[in-house]
């Protein structure tokens, strides 16, 4: 029996009876739940002796515990926990819900294919004409909105419950953007392991920001996580990584979002998106080398050659375009173009690979270090396009175009530019962080030829302490790996899954914003942010329409809403009744 007591006044009550409230359908003659016990009004005797008062309370508690009313309340509580009534209701309604399944699939189709809610009515009419039974309600665009909201909430609940129950490690990614209606929104994505599989990215929510300061963003983020079902205690144990772009409000040293989150969650690893770092590194190199600025300005002014001979333009414009055309035909520009192509092509490959969903910190570290070595090699061995440009310079022609040297052009110093770019990459992308050093122990390619049996134990212990994992299990797995590198090792799986949970970039957030812009067209810009979030939840996380099973979503809906064939609801008006018929239709 669950009791709540206030020792100061010797007042108690029964939590089980309070939860049951009344006997309901289990009512028996002469048996009812005591109001005093259910409202916590039971007192001991009025005697001033504490022992006598406590003895009186014990007798009352014993008599209540043995009473039929309390036994009936316990029975009701157990049935509530087993959800017997709900399951019986589902079984009775199963045969009556098939028409509602069809309606739910139609609404789901709208979300997966970015169709407007108004298509719901016409799609249902089409299916009815094809002989599909669709019921007589839930056919309006308002019903479609509510159904999509119900499906999205049920999806989110299932995902979060699985993550929380399995204590999977969690990474959170956020980014900001504005909608067509100029609302500032924040997309929240997570990365976690579901059903024991490798971690994957999951869209969590699209939040409208009322305050764009660091405190406002943190409040919105924590409210989003709490609303989804992640408690503060669970987050302290399992939230391992936070990733954002490089805006000062996000990564500011003193008052940025990541800094303040670090104070709340000391073990949290905060990470600046590597794609943004790469972009900033290139921007730094461009600013340092003056000749690149000239190249950049020239490219921005490029037009067609015929503009130099266009009689409709004045002499100044024609001379300007003639000068631009001459510069294009100079070997200096051709060599600069070859250098920029080789360099940016190499960096674009790295940027695309960093956006892969399976990218890990160790792999990203390897790719960037490799790119730096490739850029360094360009100093002594030119790339493909620069080699072709140098060859054309020696021959004086490039693809049947005669090259004419222009001494006024300030060419890019190849070695200076490459070294500036390498320095910027090494500055913006620090590779000597402790977390990367410790995680590198899991990469056997970086091991010495004959590692000792206790090799890497200190790093493994630090990682396990940081991420709340069992160090003994991980160390046992490491020793097994050292002795038998080829055998499957289950003891290291929790640590490997944790490592794979760390996102490298916020590319998933950018993909989410791309979908948001696809949904929020000019005609749909008035959609509520909550409705856009529901559509994105289904579109990004839901299976294709052929694999969608509406059963559990319809069952959840039926407990609180009416089904498509509810006999007490008014039948929807036929679309044909509202169409003005034309006489020509009779002969078509």
Coordinates of C-alpha atoms in Angstrom, one line a residue:
X1 CA 0.0 0.0 0.0
X2 CA 1.4 3.4 -1.0
X3 CA 1.0 6.0 1.7
X4 CA 1.7 9.8 1.9
X5 CA 2.1 11.2 5.4
X6 CA 2.8 14.5 7.0
X7 CA 4.6 13.6 10.3
X8 CA 4.2 17.0 11.9
X9 CA 0.4 16.8 12.0
X10 CA 0.1 12.9 11.9
X11 CA -2.0 13.2 8.7
X12 CA -1.9 10.4 6.1
X13 CA -3.8 9.0 3.2
X14 CA -3.7 6.3 0.5
X15 CA -2.1 7.1 -2.9
X16 CA -3.7 4.0 -4.5
X17 CA -7.2 5.0 -3.5
X18 CA -6.5 8.5 -4.5
X19 CA -5.4 7.4 -8.0
X20 CA -8.4 5.0 -8.4
X21 CA -10.8 7.8 -7.4
X22 CA -13.9 5.6 -7.5
X23 CA -14.8 1.9 -8.1
X24 CA -16.4 2.7 -11.5
X25 CA -17.5 -0.4 -13.4
X26 CA -16.1 -2.7 -10.7
X27 CA -18.6 -1.3 -8.1
X28 CA -19.9 -3.8 -5.5
X29 CA -22.7 -3.4 -3.1
X30 CA -21.6 -1.7 0.2
X31 CA -18.1 -1.1 -1.1
X32 CA -16.8 2.3 -2.1
X33 CA -13.5 4.2 -1.9
X34 CA -13.1 6.2 1.3
X35 CA -13.1 9.9 0.7
X36 CA -10.9 10.5 3.8
X37 CA -8.3 8.0 2.6
X38 CA -8.3 9.3 -1.0
X39 CA -8.0 12.9 0.0
X40 CA -5.4 12.3 2.7
X41 CA -7.5 13.4 5.7
X42 CA -6.8 10.5 8.0
X43 CA -5.5 11.6 11.5
X44 CA -4.5 9.8 14.6
X45 CA -6.2 10.3 18.0
X46 CA -6.3 13.7 19.7
X47 CA -4.0 12.4 22.5
X48 CA -0.8 14.4 23.0
X49 CA 1.3 11.3 23.5
X50 CA 3.1 10.6 20.2
X51 CA 3.3 6.9 20.7
X52 CA -0.5 6.6 21.3
X53 CA -1.1 8.7 18.1
X54 CA 1.2 6.5 16.0
X55 CA -0.4 3.4 17.4
X56 CA -3.8 4.7 16.4
X57 CA -2.6 5.4 12.9
X58 CA -1.1 1.9 12.5
X59 CA -4.4 0.3 13.4
X60 CA -6.3 2.5 10.9
X61 CA -3.7 1.7 8.2
X62 CA -3.9 -2.0 8.9
X63 CA -7.8 -2.0 8.8
X64 CA -7.7 0.0 5.5
X65 CA -5.1 -2.3 4.0
X66 CA -7.3 -5.3 4.6
X67 CA -10.5 -3.6 3.5
X68 CA -12.4 -4.6 0.3
X69 CA -12.4 -1.0 -0.9
X70 CA -8.6 -0.8 -0.9
X71 CA -8.3 -4.3 -2.6
X72 CA -10.7 -3.0 -5.3
X73 CA -8.6 0.2 -5.7
X74 CA -5.4 -1.9 -6.1
X75 CA -7.2 -4.0 -8.8
X76 CA -8.2 -0.9 -10.7
X77 CA -4.6 0.5 -10.5
X78 CA -3.1 -2.8 -11.8
X79 CA -5.6 -2.8 -14.7
X80 CA -4.7 0.8 -15.5
X81 CA -1.0 -0.1 -15.7
X82 CA -1.7 -3.1 -18.0
X83 CA -4.1 -0.9 -20.1
X84 CA -6.6 -3.7 -20.2
X85 CA -9.5 -1.5 -21.1
X86 CA -7.6 0.2 -23.8
X87 CA -6.5 -3.1 -25.3
X88 CA -10.1 -4.5 -25.2
X89 CA -11.3 -1.3 -26.9
X90 CA -8.6 -1.7 -29.7
X91 CA -9.6 -5.4 -30.2
X92 CA -13.3 -4.4 -30.6
X93 CA -12.5 -1.6 -32.9
X94 CA -10.0 -3.4 -35.1
X95 CA -12.6 -4.6 -37.6
X96 CA -14.1 -1.1 -37.7
X97 CA -10.9 0.8 -38.4
X98 CA -9.9 -0.4 -41.9
X99 CA -11.6 2.7 -43.5
X100 CA -9.7 4.9 -41.1
X101 CA -6.4 3.2 -42.2
X102 CA -7.1 4.4 -45.7
X103 CA -7.7 8.0 -44.6
X104 CA -4.4 7.9 -42.5
X105 CA -2.4 6.6 -45.5
X106 CA -3.8 9.4 -47.6
X107 CA -2.8 12.1 -45.0
X108 CA 0.6 10.4 -44.6
X109 CA 1.1 10.6 -48.4
X110 CA 0.6 14.4 -48.3
X111 CA 3.4 14.8 -45.7
X112 CA 5.8 12.5 -47.5
X113 CA 5.3 14.2 -50.9
X114 CA 5.0 17.8 -49.7
X115 CA 1.5 18.2 -51.0
X116 CA -0.9 20.8 -49.6
X117 CA -3.6 19.8 -47.1
X118 CA -6.3 20.8 -49.6
X119 CA -5.3 17.7 -51.7
X120 CA -6.7 15.5 -48.9
X121 CA -10.3 16.0 -50.0
X122 CA -9.7 15.4 -53.7
X123 CA -7.5 12.3 -53.1
X124 CA -10.2 10.8 -50.9
X125 CA -12.8 11.5 -53.6
X126 CA -10.6 9.8 -56.2
X127 CA -10.2 6.7 -54.0
X128 CA -13.9 6.5 -53.4
X129 CA -14.5 6.7 -57.2
X130 CA -12.1 3.8 -57.5
X131 CA -14.2 1.7 -55.1
X132 CA -12.2 2.2 -51.9
X133 CA -14.2 2.6 -48.7
X134 CA -13.1 5.8 -47.0
X135 CA -15.8 6.3 -44.4
X136 CA -17.9 9.5 -44.3
X137 CA -15.8 11.8 -42.1
X138 CA -12.1 12.9 -41.7
X139 CA -12.2 14.1 -45.3
X140 CA -11.4 17.8 -44.8
X141 CA -8.1 19.6 -44.9
X142 CA -8.5 20.3 -41.2
X143 CA -8.8 16.6 -40.5
X144 CA -5.6 16.1 -42.5
X145 CA -3.8 18.6 -40.4
X146 CA -4.9 16.9 -37.2
X147 CA -4.1 13.4 -38.5
X148 CA -0.6 14.5 -39.5
X149 CA -0.1 16.1 -36.1
X150 CA -1.2 12.9 -34.4
X151 CA 1.1 10.7 -36.5
X152 CA 4.1 13.1 -35.9
X153 CA 3.6 13.1 -32.1
X154 CA 3.3 9.3 -32.0
X155 CA 6.4 8.9 -34.1
X156 CA 8.4 11.3 -31.8
X157 CA 7.1 9.5 -28.7
X158 CA 8.2 6.1 -30.0
X159 CA 11.6 7.3 -31.0
X160 CA 12.4 9.1 -27.8
X161 CA 11.1 6.3 -25.6
X162 CA 13.4 3.8 -27.4
X163 CA 16.4 6.1 -27.0
X164 CA 15.7 6.8 -23.3
X165 CA 14.9 3.2 -22.4
X166 CA 18.1 1.9 -24.0
X167 CA 20.2 4.8 -22.5
X168 CA 21.7 5.5 -25.9
X169 CA 24.2 8.3 -26.1
X170 CA 22.8 11.4 -27.5
X171 CA 24.2 14.2 -29.8
X172 CA 22.3 17.4 -30.5
X173 CA 22.7 19.6 -33.6
X174 CA 21.1 23.0 -34.0
X175 CA 21.0 25.7 -36.6
X176 CA 19.1 28.9 -37.3
X177 CA 17.2 30.2 -40.4
X178 CA 14.3 32.4 -41.3
X179 CA 11.1 31.3 -43.1
X180 CA 9.5 33.2 -46.0
X181 CA 7.2 34.9 -43.4
X182 CA 10.4 36.2 -41.7
X183 CA 10.0 34.0 -38.6
X184 CA 13.3 33.0 -37.0
X185 CA 13.4 29.3 -36.5
X186 CA 15.8 26.8 -35.0
X187 CA 16.0 23.3 -36.3
X188 CA 16.9 20.6 -33.7
X189 CA 18.4 17.3 -34.9
X190 CA 19.7 14.5 -32.8
X191 CA 22.0 11.6 -33.5
X192 CA 21.6 8.4 -31.4
X193 CA 21.4 4.6 -31.7
X194 CA 17.9 3.1 -32.1
X195 CA 17.2 -0.6 -31.5
X196 CA 20.9 -1.2 -31.0
X197 CA 21.8 -0.2 -34.5
X198 CA 24.6 2.2 -35.4
X199 CA 23.7 5.8 -34.6
X200 CA 21.7 7.8 -37.1
X201 CA 20.5 11.3 -37.5
X202 CA 16.9 12.0 -36.5
X203 CA 14.9 15.2 -36.9
X204 CA 13.5 16.3 -33.6
X205 CA 11.7 19.6 -33.9
X206 CA 11.5 23.0 -35.6
X207 CA 11.3 25.7 -33.0
X208 CA 10.2 29.3 -33.4
X209 CA 12.7 31.5 -31.6
X210 CA 11.2 34.4 -29.7
X211 CA 14.7 35.5 -28.4
X212 CA 17.8 35.1 -30.5
X213 CA 20.3 35.7 -27.6
X214 CA 22.3 32.8 -26.2
X215 CA 19.9 32.5 -23.2
X216 CA 16.9 32.5 -25.5
X217 CA 18.3 29.8 -27.7
X218 CA 19.3 27.6 -24.7
X219 CA 15.8 28.0 -23.1
X220 CA 14.2 27.1 -26.5
X221 CA 16.5 24.1 -26.8
X222 CA 16.0 22.8 -23.3
X223 CA 12.2 23.3 -23.6
X224 CA 12.3 21.3 -26.9
X225 CA 14.3 18.4 -25.3
X226 CA 12.1 18.3 -22.2
X227 CA 8.9 18.4 -24.3
X228 CA 10.2 15.5 -26.4
X229 CA 10.7 13.4 -23.3
X230 CA 14.4 13.8 -22.3
X231 CA 14.7 14.6 -18.6
X232 CA 17.5 16.7 -17.0
X233 CA 18.8 13.6 -15.1
X234 CA 18.9 11.5 -18.3
X235 CA 20.6 14.2 -20.3
X236 CA 23.3 14.5 -17.6
X237 CA 24.1 10.8 -18.0
X238 CA 23.7 10.4 -21.8
X239 CA 24.1 13.7 -23.6
X240 CA 27.6 13.6 -25.0
X241 CA 27.9 16.1 -27.9
X242 CA 26.5 19.5 -29.1
X243 CA 27.3 20.8 -32.6
X244 CA 26.5 24.2 -34.1
X245 CA 27.8 26.6 -36.7
X246 CA 30.4 29.2 -36.0
X247 CA 28.2 32.2 -35.1
X248 CA 29.4 34.2 -32.1
X249 CA 26.1 33.6 -30.3
X250 CA 26.7 29.8 -30.6
X251 CA 30.5 29.4 -29.9
X252 CA 31.3 32.7 -28.1
X253 CA 34.0 32.1 -25.6
X254 CA 32.3 33.8 -22.6
X255 CA 28.6 33.9 -23.3
X256 CA 28.0 31.6 -26.3
X257 CA 25.4 28.8 -26.3
X258 CA 28.1 26.1 -26.2
X259 CA 29.9 27.7 -23.3
X260 CA 26.7 28.0 -21.2
X261 CA 25.7 24.5 -22.0
X262 CA 29.1 23.3 -20.9
X263 CA 28.5 24.9 -17.5
X264 CA 25.2 23.0 -17.1
X265 CA 26.6 19.7 -18.5
X266 CA 30.3 19.6 -17.7
X267 CA 31.0 16.4 -19.6
X268 CA 29.4 17.7 -22.8
X269 CA 31.6 17.8 -25.9
X270 CA 30.9 21.0 -27.8
X271 CA 31.9 21.1 -31.5
X272 CA 32.1 23.7 -34.2
X273 CA 30.8 22.4 -37.6
X274 CA 33.9 21.3 -39.6
X275 CA 32.4 22.5 -42.9
X276 CA 32.0 26.0 -41.5
X277 CA 35.6 25.8 -40.2
X278 CA 36.8 24.8 -43.7
X279 CA 34.9 27.7 -45.2
X280 CA 36.4 30.2 -42.7
X281 CA 39.9 28.8 -43.3
X282 CA 39.6 29.5 -47.1
X283 CA 38.2 33.0 -46.4
X284 CA 41.2 33.7 -44.1
X285 CA 43.6 32.6 -46.8
X286 CA 41.9 34.8 -49.4
X287 CA 42.1 37.8 -47.2
X288 CA 45.8 37.3 -46.5
X289 CA 47.0 37.0 -50.2
X290 CA 46.4 40.3 -52.0
X291 CA 46.5 38.8 -55.5
X292 CA 43.6 36.5 -54.8
X293 CA 41.4 39.5 -54.1
X294 CA 42.2 40.9 -57.6
X295 CA 41.4 37.5 -59.0
X296 CA 38.1 37.4 -57.1
X297 CA 37.1 40.9 -58.2
X298 CA 37.9 40.1 -61.8
X299 CA 35.7 36.9 -61.8
X300 CA 32.8 38.9 -60.4
X301 CA 33.0 41.3 -63.3
X302 CA 33.1 38.6 -66.1
X303 CA 30.8 39.1 -69.1
X304 CA 30.6 37.8 -72.7
X305 CA 33.2 38.8 -75.3
X306 CA 30.5 40.3 -77.5
X307 CA 29.9 43.1 -74.9
X308 CA 33.2 44.6 -76.0
X309 CA 31.8 45.1 -79.5
X310 CA 28.3 46.0 -78.6
X311 CA 27.4 49.3 -80.3
X312 CA 24.6 50.0 -77.9
X313 CA 27.1 50.4 -75.1
X314 CA 29.2 53.5 -74.6
X315 CA 33.0 53.6 -75.3
X316 CA 33.9 53.3 -71.6
X317 CA 31.9 50.1 -71.2
X318 CA 33.3 48.6 -74.4
X319 CA 36.8 49.3 -73.4
X320 CA 36.2 47.8 -70.0
X321 CA 34.9 44.6 -71.5
X322 CA 37.7 44.6 -74.0
X323 CA 40.2 44.8 -71.1
X324 CA 38.4 41.9 -69.3
X325 CA 38.5 39.8 -72.5
X326 CA 42.3 40.5 -72.9
X327 CA 42.8 39.5 -69.3
X328 CA 41.0 36.2 -69.9
X329 CA 43.5 35.5 -72.8
X330 CA 46.6 36.2 -70.6
X331 CA 48.8 33.3 -69.4
X332 CA 48.9 34.9 -66.0
X333 CA 45.2 34.6 -65.5
X334 CA 45.2 31.1 -67.0
X335 CA 47.8 29.9 -64.4
X336 CA 45.9 31.6 -61.6
X337 CA 42.7 29.8 -62.7
X338 CA 44.5 26.5 -62.8
X339 CA 45.9 26.9 -59.3
X340 CA 42.5 27.9 -57.9
X341 CA 40.8 25.0 -59.7
X342 CA 43.2 22.4 -58.3
X343 CA 43.0 23.9 -54.8
X344 CA 39.3 24.4 -54.5
X345 CA 38.6 21.0 -56.2
X346 CA 40.6 19.2 -53.5
X347 CA 38.9 21.2 -50.7
X348 CA 35.4 20.6 -52.3
X349 CA 36.0 16.8 -52.1
X350 CA 36.9 17.1 -48.4
X351 CA 33.8 19.3 -47.8
X352 CA 31.5 16.8 -49.5
X353 CA 32.9 13.8 -47.6
X354 CA 32.6 15.7 -44.3
X355 CA 28.8 16.0 -44.9
X356 CA 28.4 12.2 -45.1
X357 CA 26.0 10.8 -42.5
X358 CA 28.5 8.1 -41.5
X359 CA 31.4 10.5 -41.0
X360 CA 33.3 10.2 -37.6
X361 CA 35.7 12.6 -35.9
X362 CA 38.6 10.2 -36.6
X363 CA 37.8 9.9 -40.2
X364 CA 37.3 13.7 -40.5
X365 CA 40.7 14.2 -38.8
X366 CA 42.3 11.9 -41.3
X367 CA 40.7 13.6 -44.4
X368 CA 41.7 17.1 -43.4
X369 CA 45.3 16.1 -42.6
X370 CA 45.5 14.3 -45.9
X371 CA 44.1 17.4 -47.7
X372 CA 46.8 19.5 -46.1
X373 CA 49.5 17.1 -47.3
X374 CA 48.0 17.3 -50.8
X375 CA 48.1 21.1 -50.8
X376 CA 51.7 21.0 -49.6
X377 CA 52.6 18.8 -52.5
X378 CA 51.2 21.4 -54.9
X379 CA 54.2 23.6 -54.0
X380 CA 56.7 21.2 -55.8
X381 CA 54.4 19.3 -58.1
X382 CA 51.6 21.3 -59.7
X383 CA 48.1 19.9 -59.9
X384 CA 46.4 18.7 -63.1
X385 CA 44.9 22.0 -64.2
X386 CA 47.9 24.2 -63.3
X387 CA 50.2 21.8 -65.2
X388 CA 48.0 22.1 -68.2
X389 CA 48.0 25.9 -67.8
X390 CA 51.8 26.0 -67.6
X391 CA 52.1 23.9 -70.7
X392 CA 49.7 26.2 -72.6
X393 CA 51.8 29.2 -71.4
X394 CA 54.9 27.6 -72.9
X395 CA 53.2 26.9 -76.2
X396 CA 51.4 30.3 -76.3
X397 CA 48.0 28.9 -77.0
X398 CA 45.2 27.3 -75.0
X399 CA 42.4 25.5 -76.8
X400 CA 43.0 27.4 -80.1
X401 CA 43.1 30.8 -78.2
X402 CA 46.2 32.8 -78.6
X403 CA 47.7 33.8 -75.2
X404 CA 49.1 37.3 -74.8
X405 CA 51.1 38.2 -71.7
X406 CA 49.9 41.2 -69.6
X407 CA 52.5 42.6 -67.3
X408 CA 49.9 44.7 -65.4
X409 CA 48.3 41.5 -64.0
X410 CA 49.6 40.6 -60.6
X411 CA 49.8 36.8 -60.5
X412 CA 49.1 34.8 -57.4
X413 CA 52.2 33.6 -55.6
X414 CA 51.6 29.9 -55.6
X415 CA 53.8 29.0 -52.6
X416 CA 52.5 32.0 -50.6
X417 CA 48.9 31.1 -51.3
X418 CA 49.2 27.4 -50.5
X419 CA 51.1 28.1 -47.3
X420 CA 48.5 30.6 -46.2
X421 CA 45.8 28.1 -46.9
X422 CA 47.6 25.4 -44.9
X423 CA 48.2 27.7 -42.0
X424 CA 44.5 28.7 -41.9
X425 CA 43.4 25.1 -42.0
X426 CA 45.7 24.1 -39.1
X427 CA 44.5 27.1 -37.2
X428 CA 40.8 26.7 -37.8
X429 CA 40.8 22.9 -37.5
X430 CA 42.8 22.0 -34.4
X431 CA 43.8 18.3 -34.4
X432 CA 45.5 18.1 -31.1
X433 CA 42.4 18.2 -28.9
X434 CA 42.5 15.6 -26.0
X435 CA 39.3 14.0 -27.2
X436 CA 40.8 13.2 -30.6
X437 CA 43.9 11.8 -29.0
X438 CA 41.9 9.5 -26.8
X439 CA 39.6 8.4 -29.5
X440 CA 42.5 7.6 -31.8
X441 CA 43.2 4.6 -29.6
X442 CA 40.2 2.9 -31.2
X443 CA 41.9 3.2 -34.6
X444 CA 44.2 0.1 -35.0
X445 CA 45.9 1.6 -38.0
X446 CA 47.6 4.2 -35.6
X447 CA 48.9 1.6 -33.2
X448 CA 52.6 0.7 -32.9
X449 CA 53.7 -2.5 -34.5
X450 CA 53.7 -4.5 -31.2
X451 CA 51.5 -2.8 -28.6
X452 CA 51.8 -3.8 -25.0
X453 CA 48.9 -5.6 -23.3
X454 CA 48.0 -2.4 -21.4
X455 CA 48.4 -0.1 -24.4
X456 CA 45.7 2.7 -24.4
X457 CA 44.2 1.9 -21.0
X458 CA 44.6 5.4 -19.7
X459 CA 42.8 6.9 -22.7
X460 CA 40.0 4.3 -22.5
X461 CA 39.5 5.1 -18.8
X462 CA 39.3 8.8 -19.6
X463 CA 36.8 8.2 -22.4
X464 CA 34.6 6.0 -20.2
X465 CA 34.6 8.5 -17.3
X466 CA 33.7 11.3 -19.7
X467 CA 30.8 9.4 -21.3
X468 CA 29.5 7.4 -18.3
X469 CA 30.5 4.0 -19.7
X470 CA 31.8 0.9 -17.9
X471 CA 35.7 1.2 -17.9
X472 CA 36.2 -2.5 -17.0
X473 CA 34.2 -3.8 -19.9
X474 CA 35.9 -1.4 -22.3
X475 CA 39.4 -2.3 -21.1
X476 CA 38.6 -6.0 -21.3
X477 CA 37.5 -5.4 -24.9
X478 CA 40.7 -3.4 -25.7
X479 CA 42.9 -6.3 -24.4
X480 CA 40.9 -8.8 -26.4
X481 CA 41.5 -6.5 -29.5
X482 CA 45.2 -6.3 -28.8
X483 CA 45.5 -10.1 -28.5
X484 CA 43.1 -11.0 -31.3
X485 CA 42.6 -8.1 -33.7
X486 CA 40.6 -10.2 -36.2
X487 CA 37.9 -11.5 -33.8
X488 CA 34.6 -9.8 -33.2
X489 CA 34.7 -7.7 -30.0
X490 CA 31.4 -6.9 -28.3
X491 CA 32.9 -5.3 -25.2
X492 CA 34.1 -2.3 -27.2
X493 CA 30.8 -1.8 -29.0
X494 CA 29.4 0.7 -26.4
X495 CA 32.5 2.9 -26.8
X496 CA 32.5 2.6 -30.6
X497 CA 28.8 3.5 -30.8
X498 CA 29.5 6.5 -28.6
X499 CA 32.4 7.6 -30.9
X500 CA 30.0 7.2 -34.0
X501 CA 27.5 9.4 -32.2
X502 CA 29.6 12.5 -32.5
X503 CA 28.5 14.5 -35.5
X504 CA 31.2 16.2 -37.6
X505 CA 29.0 18.9 -39.2
X506 CA 25.6 20.4 -39.2
X507 CA 24.9 19.3 -42.8
X508 CA 21.7 17.5 -41.6
X509 CA 20.3 20.8 -40.3
X510 CA 21.0 22.4 -43.7
X511 CA 19.1 19.5 -45.4
X512 CA 16.3 20.1 -43.0
X513 CA 16.1 23.8 -43.9
X514 CA 16.1 22.8 -47.5
X515 CA 13.0 20.7 -46.9
X516 CA 11.5 23.5 -44.9
X517 CA 11.9 25.9 -47.9
X518 CA 10.4 23.2 -50.1
X519 CA 7.3 23.0 -47.9
X520 CA 7.0 26.7 -47.3
X521 CA 6.3 27.9 -50.8
X522 CA 4.8 31.3 -51.5
X523 CA 1.3 29.9 -51.3
X524 CA 2.0 28.0 -48.0
X525 CA 4.1 30.6 -46.2
X526 CA 1.3 31.2 -43.7
X527 CA 1.6 27.7 -42.3
X528 CA 2.3 27.5 -38.5
X529 CA 5.8 26.5 -37.5
X530 CA 4.3 23.6 -35.5
X531 CA 2.5 22.3 -38.7
X532 CA 5.8 22.6 -40.6
X533 CA 7.6 20.7 -37.9
X534 CA 5.0 17.9 -38.1
X535 CA 5.4 17.6 -41.9
X536 CA 9.2 17.5 -41.5
X537 CA 9.0 14.9 -38.8
X538 CA 7.1 12.5 -41.1
X539 CA 9.0 13.4 -44.3
X540 CA 12.5 13.0 -42.7
X541 CA 11.9 10.2 -40.2
X542 CA 9.0 8.2 -41.6
X543 CA 9.3 5.2 -43.9
X544 CA 8.1 5.4 -47.5
X545 CA 4.3 5.1 -48.0
X546 CA 4.7 1.5 -49.1
X547 CA 6.2 0.5 -45.7
X548 CA 3.9 2.7 -43.6
X549 CA 1.7 0.7 -41.2
X550 CA -1.1 3.0 -39.8
X551 CA -2.4 0.5 -37.3
X552 CA -0.9 1.9 -34.0
X553 CA -1.4 5.5 -35.1
X554 CA -5.1 4.8 -35.8
X555 CA -5.5 3.0 -32.5
X556 CA -4.0 5.9 -30.7
X557 CA -6.3 8.3 -32.6
X558 CA -9.4 6.2 -32.0
X559 CA -9.0 6.6 -28.2
X560 CA -9.5 10.3 -28.3
X561 CA -11.1 11.1 -31.7
X562 CA -13.8 9.8 -34.0
X563 CA -13.1 7.2 -36.7
X564 CA -13.8 7.6 -40.4
X565 CA -17.0 5.6 -40.2
X566 CA -18.3 7.0 -36.9
X567 CA -22.2 6.6 -37.1
X568 CA -22.9 9.6 -34.9
X569 CA -21.0 12.1 -37.1
X570 CA -22.5 14.1 -39.9
X571 CA -21.5 12.8 -43.4
X572 CA -19.2 15.0 -45.4
X573 CA -20.7 16.9 -48.3
X574 CA -19.9 15.5 -51.7
X575 CA -17.6 17.6 -53.9
X576 CA -19.9 17.0 -56.9
X577 CA -22.7 18.9 -55.1
X578 CA -20.7 22.1 -55.1
X579 CA -19.7 22.0 -58.8
X580 CA -21.6 23.9 -61.5
X581 CA -22.3 21.3 -64.2
X582 CA -21.7 22.1 -67.9
X583 CA -23.9 20.8 -70.6
X584 CA -20.9 19.9 -72.7
X585 CA -20.0 17.2 -70.2
X586 CA -22.9 15.2 -71.4
X587 CA -21.3 14.5 -74.7
X588 CA -17.7 14.1 -73.6

